[in-house]
Coordinates of C-alpha atoms and ligand atoms in Angstrom, one line a residue:
A1029 CA 116.4 -1.2 142.7
T1030 CA 119.9 -1.7 141.4
A1031 CA 121.2 -5.0 142.7
N1032 CA 120.6 -8.4 141.1
I1033 CA 121.7 -10.5 144.1
G1034 CA 121.8 -9.9 147.8
V1035 CA 123.6 -11.3 150.8
V1036 CA 122.3 -11.3 154.4
G1037 CA 124.8 -12.0 157.2
L1038 CA 128.2 -10.4 156.8
A1039 CA 130.4 -12.4 159.1
V1040 CA 133.4 -14.1 157.5
M1041 CA 131.4 -16.4 155.2
G1042 CA 128.8 -13.9 154.0
S1043 CA 131.4 -11.1 153.4
N1044 CA 133.6 -13.4 151.4
L1045 CA 130.7 -14.8 149.4
A1046 CA 129.5 -11.2 148.7
R1047 CA 132.9 -10.2 147.5
N1048 CA 133.1 -13.3 145.3
L1049 CA 129.7 -12.4 143.8
A1050 CA 130.7 -8.8 143.3
S1051 CA 133.9 -9.8 141.5
R1052 CA 131.8 -11.5 138.7
E1053 CA 130.9 -9.5 135.6
G1054 CA 127.4 -8.1 135.6
N1055 CA 126.7 -8.5 139.3
T1056 CA 125.6 -5.7 141.7
V1057 CA 125.4 -7.1 145.2
A1058 CA 123.1 -5.8 148.0
V1059 CA 124.3 -6.5 151.5
Y1060 CA 122.6 -6.5 154.9
N1061 CA 123.5 -7.6 158.4
R1062 CA 121.6 -7.4 161.6
S1063 CA 124.1 -5.1 163.3
Y1064 CA 125.0 -2.3 160.9
E1065 CA 128.7 -2.2 162.0
K1066 CA 129.5 -5.3 159.9
T1067 CA 127.9 -3.7 156.8
E1068 CA 129.8 -0.5 157.3
T1069 CA 133.1 -2.3 157.7
L1070 CA 132.6 -4.3 154.5
L1071 CA 131.6 -1.2 152.5
S1072 CA 134.6 0.8 153.7
E1073 CA 137.1 -2.1 153.3
H1074 CA 135.9 -3.0 149.8
P1075 CA 134.8 0.0 147.9
E1076 CA 135.9 -1.8 144.7
A1077 CA 133.1 -4.2 145.1
G1078 CA 130.4 -1.5 144.6
F1079 CA 128.2 -3.0 147.3
V1080 CA 124.7 -1.5 147.9
G1081 CA 124.5 -1.4 151.7
S1082 CA 121.3 -1.3 153.7
S1083 CA 120.6 -0.7 157.3
T1084 CA 117.1 -2.1 157.3
V1085 CA 115.6 -5.2 155.7
E1086 CA 113.0 -3.0 154.0
E1087 CA 115.8 -1.0 152.4
F1088 CA 117.6 -4.2 151.5
A1089 CA 114.4 -5.6 149.7
A1090 CA 114.0 -2.3 147.9
S1091 CA 117.6 -2.4 146.6
L1092 CA 117.0 -5.7 144.8
Q1093 CA 115.6 -6.0 141.3
T1094 CA 112.6 -8.3 141.1
P1095 CA 112.3 -11.2 141.2
R1096 CA 114.6 -10.8 144.1
T1097 CA 117.4 -13.3 145.0
A1098 CA 119.0 -13.2 148.4
I1099 CA 121.5 -15.6 150.0
I1100 CA 121.4 -15.9 153.8
M1101 CA 124.8 -16.6 155.5
V1102 CA 124.0 -16.3 159.2
K1103 CA 124.5 -18.6 162.2
A1104 CA 122.6 -21.8 161.5
G1105 CA 119.5 -22.5 163.6
A1106 CA 117.5 -19.7 165.3
G1107 CA 119.4 -17.0 163.3
T1108 CA 118.3 -18.5 160.0
D1109 CA 114.7 -18.7 161.1
A1110 CA 114.8 -15.1 162.3
V1111 CA 116.2 -13.9 159.0
I1112 CA 113.7 -16.0 156.9
D1113 CA 110.9 -14.4 158.9
Q1114 CA 112.2 -10.9 158.2
L1115 CA 112.8 -11.6 154.5
T1116 CA 109.4 -13.3 153.8
A1117 CA 107.7 -10.2 155.4
V1118 CA 109.3 -7.9 152.7
F1119 CA 109.7 -10.2 149.7
E1120 CA 107.0 -11.1 147.2
P1121 CA 105.9 -14.2 145.5
G1122 CA 108.4 -15.4 142.9
D1123 CA 111.4 -14.1 144.9
I1124 CA 114.1 -16.5 145.9
I1125 CA 115.6 -16.9 149.4
V1126 CA 118.7 -19.1 149.6
D1127 CA 120.1 -20.4 152.9
G1128 CA 123.8 -20.9 152.4
G1129 CA 124.4 -21.8 156.1
N1130 CA 125.1 -25.2 157.5
A1131 CA 121.4 -26.1 158.2
L1132 CA 120.2 -29.5 159.2
F1133 CA 118.4 -30.8 156.2
T1134 CA 115.2 -31.6 158.1
D1135 CA 115.1 -27.9 159.1
T1136 CA 115.5 -27.0 155.4
I1137 CA 112.6 -29.4 154.5
R1138 CA 110.4 -27.6 157.1
R1139 CA 111.5 -24.1 156.0
E1140 CA 111.0 -24.8 152.3
K1141 CA 107.5 -26.0 153.0
A1142 CA 106.6 -22.9 155.1
V1143 CA 108.2 -20.4 152.7
R1144 CA 106.6 -22.1 149.6
E1145 CA 103.2 -21.3 151.1
T1146 CA 103.9 -17.6 150.7
G1147 CA 104.8 -18.1 147.0
I1148 CA 108.4 -17.3 147.6
H1149 CA 111.0 -19.9 146.6
F1150 CA 113.3 -21.3 149.4
V1151 CA 116.6 -23.0 148.5
G1152 CA 118.8 -24.7 151.0
A1153 CA 122.3 -24.7 149.5
G1154 CA 125.2 -26.4 151.1
I1155 CA 128.4 -24.4 150.7
S1156 CA 131.7 -26.0 151.3
G1157 CA 135.2 -24.7 151.3
G1158 CA 135.4 -22.4 154.4
E1159 CA 136.3 -18.8 154.1
E1160 CA 138.8 -19.3 151.4
G1161 CA 136.2 -21.2 149.3
A1162 CA 133.5 -18.6 149.8
L1163 CA 135.9 -15.9 148.5
N1164 CA 137.5 -17.7 145.6
G1165 CA 135.1 -20.5 144.7
P1166 CA 133.3 -23.0 146.9
S1167 CA 131.6 -26.2 146.0
I1168 CA 127.8 -25.5 146.1
M1169 CA 125.1 -28.0 146.7
P1170 CA 121.7 -26.3 146.2
G1171 CA 118.4 -28.0 146.8
G1172 CA 115.0 -26.4 146.2
S1173 CA 112.7 -26.3 143.2
K1174 CA 113.9 -26.8 139.6
E1175 CA 112.2 -23.5 138.8
S1176 CA 114.3 -21.5 141.2
Y1177 CA 117.5 -23.2 140.0
E1178 CA 116.8 -21.7 136.5
T1179 CA 117.5 -18.3 138.0
L1180 CA 120.0 -19.4 140.6
G1181 CA 122.0 -21.8 138.6
P1182 CA 123.9 -19.2 136.4
I1183 CA 124.6 -17.0 139.5
L1184 CA 125.9 -19.9 141.5
S1185 CA 127.9 -21.3 138.6
S1186 CA 129.6 -18.0 138.2
I1187 CA 131.0 -18.0 141.8
A1188 CA 131.6 -21.8 142.3
A1189 CA 135.0 -23.4 142.1
V1190 CA 136.0 -24.8 138.7
A1191 CA 137.3 -28.4 138.4
E1192 CA 138.5 -29.6 135.1
G1193 CA 136.6 -26.8 133.4
E1194 CA 133.3 -27.4 135.1
P1195 CA 131.7 -25.3 137.9
C1196 CA 131.3 -27.2 141.1
V1197 CA 127.6 -26.8 141.5
T1198 CA 124.6 -28.8 140.5
H1199 CA 120.9 -28.9 141.4
V1200 CA 121.0 -31.7 143.9
G1201 CA 117.3 -32.3 144.3
T1202 CA 114.2 -30.7 145.9
D1203 CA 113.8 -29.1 149.4
G1204 CA 116.5 -30.4 151.8
A1205 CA 118.5 -32.4 149.3
G1206 CA 121.3 -29.9 149.1
H1207 CA 121.9 -29.6 152.8
F1208 CA 121.6 -33.4 153.1
V1209 CA 124.4 -33.9 150.6
K1210 CA 126.5 -31.2 152.3
M1211 CA 126.0 -33.1 155.6
I1212 CA 127.3 -36.3 154.0
H1213 CA 130.2 -34.3 152.5
N1214 CA 131.1 -33.3 156.1
G1215 CA 130.7 -36.8 157.4
I1216 CA 133.1 -38.1 154.7
E1217 CA 135.4 -35.3 155.6
Y1218 CA 135.5 -36.5 159.3
A1219 CA 136.3 -40.0 158.1
D1220 CA 139.0 -38.9 155.7
M1221 CA 140.7 -36.7 158.4
Q1222 CA 140.6 -39.5 161.0
L1223 CA 142.1 -42.0 158.6
I1224 CA 144.9 -39.6 157.8
A1225 CA 145.5 -39.0 161.5
E1226 CA 145.6 -42.8 162.2
A1227 CA 148.1 -43.2 159.3
Y1228 CA 150.3 -40.5 160.8
D1229 CA 150.1 -42.0 164.3
L1230 CA 151.1 -45.5 163.1
I1231 CA 154.0 -44.2 161.0
R1232 CA 155.2 -42.0 163.8
R1233 CA 155.0 -44.7 166.5
G1234 CA 156.2 -47.4 164.2
T1235 CA 159.1 -45.8 162.6
G1236 CA 160.1 -43.0 165.0
K1237 CA 160.1 -40.5 162.1
S1238 CA 159.7 -36.9 163.0
P1239 CA 156.6 -34.9 162.0
A1240 CA 158.7 -33.1 159.4
E1241 CA 159.8 -36.4 158.0
I1242 CA 156.2 -37.6 157.9
A1243 CA 155.3 -34.4 156.1
D1244 CA 157.6 -35.6 153.3
V1245 CA 155.8 -38.9 153.3
F1246 CA 152.4 -37.2 152.9
A1247 CA 153.7 -34.8 150.3
E1248 CA 154.9 -37.9 148.3
W1249 CA 151.5 -39.6 148.7
N1250 CA 149.9 -36.4 147.4
T1251 CA 151.5 -37.2 144.0
G1252 CA 149.6 -40.5 143.7
E1253 CA 146.2 -42.0 144.0
L1254 CA 145.7 -40.3 147.4
E1255 CA 146.2 -36.8 145.9
S1256 CA 143.8 -34.5 147.8
Y1257 CA 143.4 -31.3 149.6
L1258 CA 143.4 -33.0 153.0
I1259 CA 146.6 -34.9 152.3
E1260 CA 148.2 -31.7 151.1
I1261 CA 147.3 -29.7 154.2
T1262 CA 148.3 -32.6 156.4
A1263 CA 151.9 -32.2 155.1
E1264 CA 151.7 -28.5 155.8
V1265 CA 150.5 -28.9 159.3
L1266 CA 153.1 -31.6 160.1
R1267 CA 155.9 -29.4 158.8
Q1268 CA 154.9 -26.4 160.9
V1269 CA 157.4 -25.5 163.7
D1270 CA 156.1 -23.7 166.8
A1271 CA 157.8 -20.3 166.9
E1272 CA 157.8 -20.2 170.7
T1273 CA 159.2 -23.6 171.6
G1274 CA 160.9 -24.7 168.4
K1275 CA 158.9 -27.9 168.6
P1276 CA 156.7 -29.3 165.8
L1277 CA 153.4 -27.5 166.1
V1278 CA 151.5 -30.8 166.2
D1279 CA 153.3 -31.6 169.5
V1280 CA 152.2 -28.4 171.2
I1281 CA 148.5 -28.6 170.1
V1282 CA 146.2 -30.1 172.7
D1283 CA 145.1 -33.5 171.5
Q1284 CA 141.3 -32.9 171.9
A1285 CA 139.5 -32.6 168.6
G1286 CA 136.5 -30.3 168.4
A1287 CA 133.4 -30.7 166.2
K1288 CA 130.6 -28.4 165.1
G1289 CA 128.0 -31.2 164.7
T1290 CA 127.7 -32.1 161.0
G1291 CA 129.6 -35.4 161.5
A1292 CA 127.2 -36.3 164.3
W1293 CA 124.2 -35.4 162.1
T1294 CA 125.5 -37.7 159.4
V1295 CA 125.7 -40.6 161.8
Q1296 CA 122.4 -39.8 163.5
T1297 CA 120.7 -39.7 160.2
A1298 CA 122.4 -42.9 159.1
L1299 CA 121.2 -44.7 162.2
D1300 CA 117.6 -43.6 161.3
L1301 CA 118.1 -44.7 157.7
G1302 CA 119.7 -48.0 158.8
I1303 CA 122.9 -47.4 156.9
P1304 CA 126.2 -48.6 158.4
V1305 CA 128.5 -45.6 158.0
S1306 CA 131.0 -47.1 160.4
G1307 CA 134.0 -45.2 159.2
I1308 CA 132.3 -41.9 159.7
A1309 CA 130.9 -43.0 163.1
E1310 CA 134.3 -44.0 164.3
A1311 CA 135.7 -40.7 163.2
V1312 CA 133.0 -38.8 165.2
F1313 CA 133.6 -41.1 168.2
A1314 CA 137.4 -40.7 168.0
R1315 CA 136.9 -37.0 168.4
S1316 CA 134.6 -37.6 171.4
L1317 CA 137.1 -39.9 173.0
S1318 CA 139.9 -37.4 172.5
S1319 CA 137.8 -34.7 174.3
K1320 CA 137.3 -36.6 177.5
P1321 CA 140.4 -35.5 179.5
A1322 CA 139.2 -36.9 182.9
Q1323 CA 138.5 -40.4 181.5
R1324 CA 141.8 -40.4 179.6
A1325 CA 143.7 -39.3 182.7
A1326 CA 142.1 -42.0 184.7
A1327 CA 143.0 -44.6 182.1
T1328 CA 146.6 -43.9 181.4
D1329 CA 147.8 -46.7 183.6
L1330 CA 145.6 -49.3 182.0
P1331 CA 147.8 -52.1 180.7
G1332 CA 148.9 -52.1 177.1
P1333 CA 150.4 -55.0 175.1
S1334 CA 153.1 -57.0 176.9
D1335 CA 155.2 -57.6 173.7
A1336 CA 157.4 -54.8 172.4
W1337 CA 156.6 -53.7 168.9
T1338 CA 159.2 -53.0 166.2
V1339 CA 158.9 -52.3 162.6
D1340 CA 161.6 -54.2 160.7
D1341 CA 161.4 -52.4 157.4
P1342 CA 160.0 -48.8 157.7
E1343 CA 159.6 -48.3 153.9
T1344 CA 157.4 -51.4 153.6
F1345 CA 155.4 -50.5 156.6
I1346 CA 154.8 -47.0 155.3
E1347 CA 153.7 -48.4 152.0
D1348 CA 151.3 -50.8 153.9
V1349 CA 149.9 -47.8 155.7
R1350 CA 149.4 -45.9 152.5
R1351 CA 147.4 -48.8 151.0
A1352 CA 145.4 -49.3 154.1
L1353 CA 144.5 -45.6 154.0
Y1354 CA 143.4 -45.9 150.4
A1355 CA 141.3 -48.9 151.0
S1356 CA 139.7 -47.4 154.1
K1357 CA 139.0 -44.2 152.2
I1358 CA 137.2 -46.2 149.5
I1359 CA 135.0 -47.7 152.3
A1360 CA 134.2 -44.3 153.8
Y1361 CA 133.1 -42.9 150.5
S1362 CA 131.2 -46.1 149.7
Q1363 CA 129.3 -45.8 153.0
G1364 CA 128.7 -42.0 152.4
F1365 CA 127.2 -42.7 149.0
D1366 CA 125.1 -45.5 150.5
E1367 CA 123.6 -42.9 152.8
I1368 CA 122.9 -40.5 149.9
V1369 CA 121.1 -43.3 148.1
A1370 CA 119.1 -44.2 151.2
G1371 CA 118.3 -40.5 151.9
A1372 CA 117.2 -39.9 148.3
E1373 CA 114.8 -42.9 148.5
Q1374 CA 113.4 -41.8 151.9
Y1375 CA 112.9 -38.2 151.0
G1376 CA 112.0 -38.6 147.3
W1377 CA 115.0 -36.9 145.8
D1378 CA 116.4 -37.7 142.4
I1379 CA 120.1 -37.3 143.2
Q1380 CA 122.6 -37.9 140.5
K1381 CA 125.5 -39.6 142.4
G1382 CA 128.0 -39.1 139.7
E1383 CA 127.2 -35.3 139.6
I1384 CA 127.7 -35.1 143.4
A1385 CA 131.2 -36.6 143.1
K1386 CA 131.9 -34.1 140.3
I1387 CA 131.0 -31.0 142.3
W1388 CA 133.2 -32.2 145.1
R1389 CA 136.3 -32.2 142.9
G1390 CA 136.9 -28.5 143.6
G1391 CA 136.3 -25.9 146.2
C1392 CA 135.4 -28.2 149.1
I1393 CA 137.4 -29.8 151.8
I1394 CA 137.3 -33.4 150.4
R1395 CA 138.3 -32.3 146.9
A1396 CA 140.4 -35.0 145.3
Q1397 CA 141.3 -36.6 142.0
F1398 CA 139.8 -39.8 143.4
L1399 CA 136.3 -38.4 142.9
N1400 CA 136.5 -38.8 139.2
R1401 CA 136.6 -42.6 139.8
I1402 CA 133.3 -42.3 141.6
T1403 CA 131.7 -40.3 138.8
E1404 CA 133.0 -43.0 136.3
A1405 CA 131.7 -45.8 138.5
Y1406 CA 128.1 -44.3 138.5
A1407 CA 128.3 -43.4 134.8
E1408 CA 129.0 -47.1 134.1
N1409 CA 126.3 -48.3 136.4
D1410 CA 123.8 -45.9 138.0
G1411 CA 122.2 -48.7 140.0
L1412 CA 125.5 -49.7 141.6
V1413 CA 124.5 -51.1 145.0
A1414 CA 127.8 -50.4 146.8
L1415 CA 130.5 -48.2 145.4
V1416 CA 133.2 -50.7 146.6
T1417 CA 131.8 -53.3 144.3
A1418 CA 132.5 -51.2 141.1
P1419 CA 135.3 -52.7 139.1
Y1420 CA 137.8 -49.9 139.7
F1421 CA 137.3 -49.9 143.5
R1422 CA 137.1 -53.7 143.8
D1423 CA 140.5 -53.9 142.1
A1424 CA 141.9 -51.1 144.2
V1425 CA 140.8 -52.8 147.4
A1426 CA 142.0 -56.2 146.1
G1427 CA 145.5 -54.7 145.6
A1428 CA 145.5 -53.0 149.0
Q1429 CA 143.9 -55.6 151.3
D1430 CA 146.9 -57.6 152.3
S1431 CA 148.6 -54.4 153.5
W1432 CA 145.3 -53.3 155.1
R1433 CA 145.1 -56.5 157.1
R1434 CA 148.7 -56.2 158.2
V1435 CA 148.2 -52.6 159.3
V1436 CA 145.1 -53.4 161.3
A1437 CA 146.7 -56.4 162.9
T1438 CA 149.8 -54.5 163.7
A1439 CA 147.8 -51.7 165.3
A1440 CA 146.0 -54.2 167.5
H1441 CA 149.3 -55.9 168.4
A1442 CA 151.0 -52.7 169.2
G1443 CA 148.1 -51.2 171.1
I1444 CA 147.7 -48.2 168.8
P1445 CA 144.2 -47.1 168.3
A1446 CA 143.1 -47.3 164.6
P1447 CA 139.3 -47.2 164.9
A1448 CA 138.6 -46.0 161.4
F1449 CA 141.1 -48.4 159.7
S1450 CA 139.8 -51.4 161.6
S1451 CA 136.1 -50.7 161.4
S1452 CA 136.4 -50.1 157.7
L1453 CA 138.1 -53.5 157.3
S1454 CA 135.5 -55.2 159.4
Y1455 CA 132.8 -53.6 157.3
Y1456 CA 134.5 -54.8 154.1
D1457 CA 134.7 -58.3 155.5
G1458 CA 131.1 -58.2 156.7
L1459 CA 129.9 -57.0 153.3
R1460 CA 131.7 -59.8 151.4
A1461 CA 130.9 -62.6 153.8
D1462 CA 129.0 -65.5 152.4
R1463 CA 127.2 -66.2 155.8
L1464 CA 127.0 -63.8 158.7
P1465 CA 126.4 -64.6 162.4
A1466 CA 123.2 -62.6 162.0
A1467 CA 121.6 -66.0 161.7
L1468 CA 122.5 -66.6 165.3
V1469 CA 121.3 -63.2 166.3
Q1470 CA 117.9 -64.1 164.7
G1471 CA 117.9 -67.3 166.7
Q1472 CA 118.5 -65.4 170.0
R1473 CA 115.8 -62.8 169.1
D1474 CA 113.4 -65.6 168.5
F1475 CA 114.3 -67.3 171.8
F1476 CA 113.7 -64.4 174.1
G1477 CA 111.2 -62.3 172.2
A1478 CA 109.5 -64.7 169.7
H1479 CA 110.7 -62.3 167.0
T1480 CA 110.6 -65.1 164.4
Y1481 CA 113.0 -65.9 161.6
K1482 CA 113.1 -66.9 158.0
R1483 CA 114.6 -70.1 156.7
I1484 CA 117.1 -70.5 153.8
D1485 CA 115.2 -73.4 152.4
K1486 CA 111.5 -72.4 152.3
D1487 CA 109.3 -69.3 152.2
G1488 CA 107.4 -68.1 155.3
T1489 CA 108.2 -67.0 158.8
F1490 CA 108.9 -69.3 161.6
H1491 CA 109.2 -69.5 165.4
T1492 CA 110.6 -72.3 167.6
L1493 CA 108.6 -73.1 170.7
W1494 CA 111.7 -72.5 172.9
S1495 CA 109.9 -72.9 176.2
G1496 CA 107.8 -75.7 174.9
D1497 CA 108.8 -78.9 173.1
R1498 CA 111.2 -76.8 170.8
S1499 CA 109.3 -77.8 167.7
E1500 CA 109.0 -75.2 164.9
I1501 CA 105.8 -73.5 163.9
S1502 CA 104.8 -71.2 161.1
A1503 CA 104.4 -67.7 162.5
V1504 CA 103.0 -64.4 161.4
D1505 CA 105.8 -62.0 160.5
T1506 CA 105.9 -59.5 163.3
H1507 CA 108.2 -57.0 161.5
Ligands
NDP2003 P1 128.5 -17.3 162.1 O1 128.0 -18.6 162.0 O2 129.5 -16.9 163.1 O3 127.3 -16.3 162.2 C1 127.4 -14.9 162.4 C2 126.4 -14.1 161.5 O4 125.1 -14.5 161.8 C3 126.5 -12.6 161.8 O5 126.3 -12.0 160.6 C4 125.3 -12.4 162.7 O6 124.8 -11.1 162.7 C5 124.3 -13.4 162.1 N1 123.2 -13.7 163.1 C6 123.3 -14.5 164.1 N2 122.1 -14.6 164.7 C7 121.3 -13.8 164.0 C8 119.9 -13.5 164.2 N3 119.1 -14.0 165.1 N4 119.4 -12.6 163.3 C9 120.1 -12.1 162.3 N5 121.4 -12.4 162.1 C10 122.0 -13.2 163.0 O7 129.1 -16.8 160.7 P2 130.0 -17.5 159.6 O8 130.3 -16.5 158.5 O9 131.1 -18.3 160.2 O10 129.0 -18.7 159.0 C11 127.8 -18.3 158.4 C12 127.1 -19.6 158.0 O11 127.9 -20.3 157.1 C13 126.8 -20.6 159.1 O12 125.6 -21.2 159.0 C14 127.9 -21.6 159.0 O13 127.6 -22.8 159.6 C15 128.1 -21.7 157.5 N6 129.4 -22.1 157.1 C16 130.5 -21.7 157.6 C17 131.7 -22.2 157.2 C18 133.0 -21.7 157.8 O14 134.1 -22.1 157.4 N7 132.9 -20.7 158.7 C19 131.8 -23.1 156.1 C20 130.6 -23.4 155.5 C21 129.4 -23.0 156.0 P3 125.4 -10.0 163.8 O15 126.7 -9.5 163.1 O16 124.4 -9.0 163.9 O17 125.7 -10.7 165.1

């Protein structure tokens, strides 16, 4: 046994993670893949890494020093279960199996429980940053037991991205906590991307600027409070010219957005937890709408606004859009963190919100300066009930809201879809409302279903005899 860490699954993510591990002082990395060709390719292309290759899982286990630590990077789902079965058959109590794939957190909870019964530790670790991140430093969100993190922490810290001198990894919580937080990360990523896309669309249609000119706008925004990886790559994509046609690349790409499911998971989970992540949901739905060509084709002649729309002052409009984007972004993160808080409560995880914002500052897709403000907000008040109510964010939204309202109104007026901008604004107005029409909804529910209601002026639960004399009676709470 010569290796101190192993990687199973040598497609793009696993190979890059293995190379990242091998590049760190003191590591000898064992590698294994179901089909041996991938192992052979990796060994021959990267002799400098000093990999210990195996063609069977038994050989792989024998090549690892005990207690063994192996990271699985295979296709999430059945592939992960198959590899866990193989590893638990050859590993021993005290060994650690890490699943670095994009597992659904409830699968991770189930797997952790099953593997724990064998005495082997199971750690579901969310890994963000794509291929690039896996090779040069991802953001890592490990769950699992505290005990396993003692062994794993230093190894993961050594390969993680570094942001302001700190490695982008922290023990998120037990069992599925890491994959849960990775899921939320991806949900926020969907919202962030959709908001940026809406900003681009509004500017393009409102000002007639070319994609290359809008690239300059985003590059400029990237020097301020919106500074982030996603804004940076947006400028790059908008600037790209198609070699074949000479047109902006964005104009030759089919406008149907794909998805691999983590955004939908975030929203499905939020529905179960009762958390309104409307910005993320609209982002997921916007991709769904875009990918319905038959419906879209059938709807192209539906009438739009009858008034023409012109932007009088492009510079002011662009600044309005920038502020609307920032305010909406704050809402998306506020909603995402609400879901983290609710998940932690539901599943019994002690998640340090400020630490999560910290480990997202580097390596991952939503990396941004802005995350420091979130860490600060939770450092000031760990019991913060909504991120948007923290002083910094409250002030930021206060400064942006007039612009935000103008942009949403303009989008509606001009017939330009801005689902994430407008749903975020509605959420904000709903949250801050003194009274909500939910009172009327309760009245309706009581009318047709005797679902009862509470009163603002006395304790108890009440029901109006709607089909009788309409007097009010005390009722047993049916909830
Ligand atoms: P893929 O998701 O394409 O998975 C391919 C790998 O899985 C191959 O090594 C394949 O082995 C193995 N595999 C599939 N089914 C089985 C099985 N039943 N038994 C054993 N091995 C199996 O690889 P990626 O590198 O793209 O991703 C790996 C993981 O990382 C996934 O969970 C993905 O969601 C996650 N991830 C990916 C990111 C990305 O940017 N791509 C970012 C973050 C996470 P074989 O060669 O024998 O077919």
